[in-house]
mmCIF file of C-alpha atoms in Angstrom:
data_model
loop_
_atom_site.group_PDB
_atom_site.id
_atom_site.type_symbol
_atom_site.label_atom_id
_atom_site.label_comp_id
_atom_site.label_asym_id
_atom_site.label_seq_id
_atom_site.Cartn_x
_atom_site.Cartn_y
_atom_site.Cartn_z
ATOM 1 C CA ALA A 11 -12.713 26.316 -11.363
ATOM 2 C CA ARG A 12 -13.929 24.175 -9.456
ATOM 3 C CA ARG A 13 -17.091 21.923 -10.361
ATOM 4 C CA ALA A 14 -19.943 21.574 -8.045
ATOM 5 C CA GLY A 15 -20.629 18.373 -6.441
ATOM 6 C CA PRO A 16 -18.481 16.018 -3.679
ATOM 7 C CA THR A 17 -14.888 16.113 -3.979
ATOM 8 C CA PRO A 18 -13.260 12.636 -4.122
ATOM 9 C CA ARG A 19 -12.506 11.531 -1.165
ATOM 10 C CA ASN A 20 -8.775 9.200 -3.092
ATOM 11 C CA GLY A 21 -6.386 10.879 -5.246
ATOM 12 C CA PRO A 22 -5.470 9.402 -8.484
ATOM 13 C CA GLU A 23 -5.377 5.698 -8.894
ATOM 14 C CA LEU A 24 -2.137 3.832 -8.989
ATOM 15 C CA PRO A 25 -1.601 2.105 -12.180
ATOM 16 C CA GLN A 26 -2.269 -1.723 -12.343
ATOM 17 C CA HIS A 27 1.280 -2.638 -12.713
ATOM 18 C CA LEU A 28 2.234 -0.798 -9.666
ATOM 19 C CA ARG A 29 -0.413 -1.816 -7.524
ATOM 20 C CA ASP A 30 0.855 -5.817 -8.438
ATOM 21 C CA GLU A 31 4.204 -4.465 -7.638
ATOM 22 C CA ALA A 32 3.218 -3.033 -4.194
ATOM 23 C CA VAL A 33 1.108 -6.414 -3.086
ATOM 24 C CA ALA A 34 3.970 -8.344 -4.122
ATOM 25 C CA LEU A 35 6.452 -6.523 -2.256
ATOM 26 C CA TYR A 36 4.654 -6.437 0.640
ATOM 27 C CA ALA A 37 3.615 -10.232 0.385
ATOM 28 C CA SER A 38 7.342 -10.604 0.774
ATOM 29 C CA ARG A 39 7.166 -9.279 4.146
ATOM 30 C CA LEU A 40 8.208 -5.761 3.529
ATOM 31 C CA SER A 41 6.680 -3.134 5.713
ATOM 32 C CA LEU A 42 4.210 -1.023 4.060
ATOM 33 C CA LEU A 43 6.849 2.131 4.714
ATOM 34 C CA LYS A 44 9.632 0.098 2.354
ATOM 35 C CA VAL A 45 7.718 -1.094 0.026
ATOM 36 C CA GLY A 46 6.338 2.783 -0.662
ATOM 37 C CA ARG A 47 9.890 4.154 -0.714
ATOM 38 C CA GLN A 48 10.917 1.693 -2.858
ATOM 39 C CA LEU A 49 7.992 2.362 -5.418
ATOM 40 C CA GLY A 50 8.163 6.248 -4.902
ATOM 41 C CA ILE A 51 4.352 6.118 -3.485
ATOM 42 C CA ALA A 52 2.619 6.800 -0.533
ATOM 43 C CA ASP A 53 2.571 4.135 2.747
ATOM 44 C CA ASN A 54 -1.002 4.562 2.585
ATOM 45 C CA MET A 55 -1.568 4.147 -1.143
ATOM 46 C CA VAL A 56 0.288 0.375 -1.100
ATOM 47 C CA ARG A 57 -2.243 -0.262 1.888
ATOM 48 C CA ALA A 58 -4.854 0.524 -0.295
ATOM 49 C CA ALA A 59 -3.663 -1.796 -2.752
ATOM 50 C CA VAL A 60 -3.249 -4.382 -0.557
ATOM 51 C CA LEU A 61 -6.762 -4.303 0.805
ATOM 52 C CA ALA A 62 -8.084 -4.039 -2.648
ATOM 53 C CA SER A 63 -6.350 -7.299 -3.588
ATOM 54 C CA GLY A 64 -8.382 -8.899 -0.683
ATOM 55 C CA GLY A 65 -5.098 -8.927 1.163
ATOM 56 C CA THR A 66 -4.599 -8.405 4.845
ATOM 57 C CA ILE A 67 -2.502 -5.692 6.695
ATOM 58 C CA ARG A 68 0.250 -7.392 8.926
ATOM 59 C CA PRO A 69 0.362 -5.880 12.966
ATOM 60 C CA ARG A 70 2.792 -3.209 13.377
ATOM 61 C CA GLY A 71 6.310 -4.019 14.756
ATOM 62 C CA ARG A 72 8.813 -6.652 14.642
ATOM 63 C CA HIS A 73 7.801 -10.249 15.363
ATOM 64 C CA THR A 74 10.114 -13.117 15.788
ATOM 65 C CA VAL A 75 10.024 -15.747 13.690
ATOM 66 C CA VAL A 76 9.517 -19.453 15.216
ATOM 67 C CA VAL A 77 11.587 -21.684 12.709
#
């Protein structure tokens, strides 16, 4: 049976080691989608982990690298 009261908006929280790995992989220039696929989690969970760690989300799309 369901408990009375508000339903939590977030699903289960990621373990700390997965959050750390997701942040590190995203910082290494992998996309949210690729990080999620590599770790077996949803890309929105990767996004949440990056933001919770104080990181920022890069703009979508391919970007040229200026050398």
